[in-house]
């Protein structure tokens, strides 16, 4: 079904590329997780079929992959929602928005991501040292 509107999709809609199962397969996330993200507004489906099935676009896949990359860094769902809002504002150039303020918010997220990555790197280094100690017993 990739690349086409689903046969039971509403006419006149933007072409959707996949159903939830294909999205789950491409991202390695469970259907339950994707549905939960939809319920809390983290990742809304771009459309639905006449039968009510969720339809996702390539942009939705990109958004979900960004969310997946935030998880190991320990970002909360609220932080993910906020970052996606910031990114969306910058990409869409929302009228009446002070881009300097939004860019500052993005820089704060970048700083947090760098810090969290460094912490993970330290933990990985400690894990490597631990494994080395065990191997030499």
Tab-separated table of C-alpha atoms in Angstrom:
chain	number	residue	atom	x	y	z
A	1	UNK	CA	0.000	0.000	0.000
A	2	UNK	CA	3.057	2.252	0.216
A	3	UNK	CA	2.803	5.441	-1.815
A	4	UNK	CA	-0.909	5.225	-2.522
A	5	UNK	CA	-4.090	6.373	-0.924
A	6	UNK	CA	-5.839	3.454	0.740
A	7	UNK	CA	-8.802	2.116	-1.282
A	8	UNK	CA	-11.194	3.042	1.515
A	9	UNK	CA	-9.600	6.462	2.109
A	10	UNK	CA	-11.800	9.524	1.860
A	11	UNK	CA	-11.633	11.148	-1.542
A	12	UNK	CA	-9.948	14.509	-1.881
A	13	UNK	CA	-7.449	13.817	0.918
A	14	UNK	CA	-3.689	14.074	0.905
A	15	UNK	CA	-2.095	10.827	-0.228
A	16	UNK	CA	-1.280	8.681	2.776
A	17	UNK	CA	1.498	6.194	2.509
A	18	UNK	CA	0.800	3.616	5.174
A	19	UNK	CA	-1.469	2.091	7.753
A	20	UNK	CA	-0.454	1.794	11.405
A	21	UNK	CA	0.941	-1.729	10.947
A	22	UNK	CA	3.402	-0.606	8.305
A	23	UNK	CA	4.390	2.391	10.440
A	24	UNK	CA	4.999	0.061	13.387
A	25	UNK	CA	7.092	-2.252	11.224
A	26	UNK	CA	9.215	0.606	9.853
A	27	UNK	CA	9.892	2.095	13.286
A	28	UNK	CA	10.068	-0.990	15.479
A	29	UNK	CA	7.422	0.460	17.785
A	30	UNK	CA	4.330	-1.422	18.853
A	31	UNK	CA	0.840	-0.642	17.619
A	32	UNK	CA	-0.078	0.099	21.211
A	33	UNK	CA	2.689	2.712	21.537
A	34	UNK	CA	1.681	4.419	18.288
A	35	UNK	CA	-1.967	4.475	19.336
A	36	UNK	CA	-0.958	5.934	22.705
A	37	UNK	CA	1.045	8.656	20.974
A	38	UNK	CA	-2.060	9.451	18.911
A	39	UNK	CA	-4.268	9.619	22.017
A	40	UNK	CA	-1.955	12.075	23.797
A	41	UNK	CA	-1.357	14.187	20.692
A	42	UNK	CA	2.299	13.332	20.228
A	43	UNK	CA	1.739	11.795	16.792
A	44	UNK	CA	-1.676	12.283	15.251
A	45	UNK	CA	-2.502	10.264	12.162
A	46	UNK	CA	-2.657	12.459	9.064
A	47	UNK	CA	-5.924	10.883	8.065
A	48	UNK	CA	-8.362	8.071	8.464
A	49	UNK	CA	-10.101	5.751	6.072
A	50	UNK	CA	-13.875	5.674	5.770
A	51	UNK	CA	-13.632	2.639	8.026
A	52	UNK	CA	-11.783	4.632	10.693
A	53	UNK	CA	-8.324	3.137	10.189
A	54	UNK	CA	-5.412	5.489	10.815
A	55	UNK	CA	-3.368	6.598	7.819
A	56	UNK	CA	0.165	7.949	8.080
A	57	UNK	CA	2.276	10.012	5.709
A	58	UNK	CA	6.018	10.097	5.168
A	59	UNK	CA	6.079	13.218	7.389
A	60	UNK	CA	4.428	11.188	10.167
A	61	UNK	CA	7.106	8.521	9.789
A	62	UNK	CA	9.822	11.172	10.047
A	63	UNK	CA	8.161	12.645	13.148
A	64	UNK	CA	7.904	9.210	14.771
A	65	UNK	CA	11.568	8.492	14.024
A	66	UNK	CA	12.479	11.782	15.723
A	67	UNK	CA	10.410	10.736	18.758
A	68	UNK	CA	12.199	7.358	18.828
A	69	UNK	CA	15.553	9.125	18.913
A	70	UNK	CA	14.485	11.249	21.871
A	71	UNK	CA	13.470	8.270	24.018
A	72	UNK	CA	16.983	6.949	24.811
A	73	UNK	CA	17.970	10.427	25.939
A	74	UNK	CA	15.241	10.355	28.575
A	75	UNK	CA	13.018	13.110	27.212
A	76	UNK	CA	9.535	12.988	28.735
A	77	UNK	CA	6.414	12.869	26.602
A	78	UNK	CA	5.705	16.502	27.507
A	79	UNK	CA	9.222	17.490	26.447
A	80	UNK	CA	8.770	15.598	23.180
A	81	UNK	CA	5.506	17.399	22.505
A	82	UNK	CA	7.166	20.737	23.242
A	83	UNK	CA	10.158	20.053	21.003
A	84	UNK	CA	7.911	18.937	18.156
A	85	UNK	CA	5.925	22.163	18.599
A	86	UNK	CA	9.142	24.188	18.387
A	87	UNK	CA	10.292	22.327	15.268
A	88	UNK	CA	6.859	22.689	13.671
A	89	UNK	CA	6.809	26.405	14.394
A	90	UNK	CA	10.214	26.860	12.774
A	91	UNK	CA	9.346	24.713	9.752
A	92	UNK	CA	5.969	26.335	9.168
A	93	UNK	CA	7.066	29.890	9.949
A	94	UNK	CA	3.946	30.583	12.017
A	95	UNK	CA	2.772	34.162	11.624
A	96	UNK	CA	3.133	36.378	14.666
A	97	UNK	CA	5.794	34.117	16.170
A	98	UNK	CA	9.111	35.554	17.295
A	99	UNK	CA	11.543	33.173	15.614
A	100	UNK	CA	14.354	34.354	17.891
A	101	UNK	CA	12.450	33.054	20.920
A	102	UNK	CA	11.621	29.785	19.175
A	103	UNK	CA	15.234	29.344	18.051
A	104	UNK	CA	16.324	29.929	21.649
A	105	UNK	CA	13.957	27.159	22.761
A	106	UNK	CA	15.486	24.875	20.123
A	107	UNK	CA	18.995	25.732	21.330
A	108	UNK	CA	17.934	24.792	24.880
A	109	UNK	CA	16.746	21.394	23.614
A	110	UNK	CA	20.017	20.930	21.736
A	111	UNK	CA	21.942	21.708	24.925
A	112	UNK	CA	19.866	19.189	26.868
A	113	UNK	CA	20.401	16.547	24.182
A	114	UNK	CA	24.167	17.114	24.196
A	115	UNK	CA	24.283	16.857	27.985
A	116	UNK	CA	22.171	13.703	28.033
A	117	UNK	CA	24.278	12.141	25.294
A	118	UNK	CA	27.449	12.853	27.262
A	119	UNK	CA	25.920	11.170	30.299
A	120	UNK	CA	25.016	8.106	28.223
A	121	UNK	CA	28.541	8.067	26.793
A	122	UNK	CA	29.963	8.034	30.332
A	123	UNK	CA	27.649	5.170	31.279
A	124	UNK	CA	28.682	3.237	28.176
A	125	UNK	CA	32.350	3.769	29.051
A	126	UNK	CA	31.706	2.452	32.573
A	127	UNK	CA	29.901	-0.564	31.141
A	128	UNK	CA	32.875	-1.268	28.878
A	129	UNK	CA	35.249	-1.056	31.855
A	130	UNK	CA	32.998	-3.403	33.828
A	131	UNK	CA	32.968	-5.949	30.998
A	132	UNK	CA	36.739	-5.731	30.710
A	133	UNK	CA	37.092	-6.410	34.465
A	134	UNK	CA	34.808	-9.436	34.196
A	135	UNK	CA	36.682	-10.837	31.209
A	136	UNK	CA	39.954	-10.739	33.108
A	137	UNK	CA	38.735	-12.659	36.146
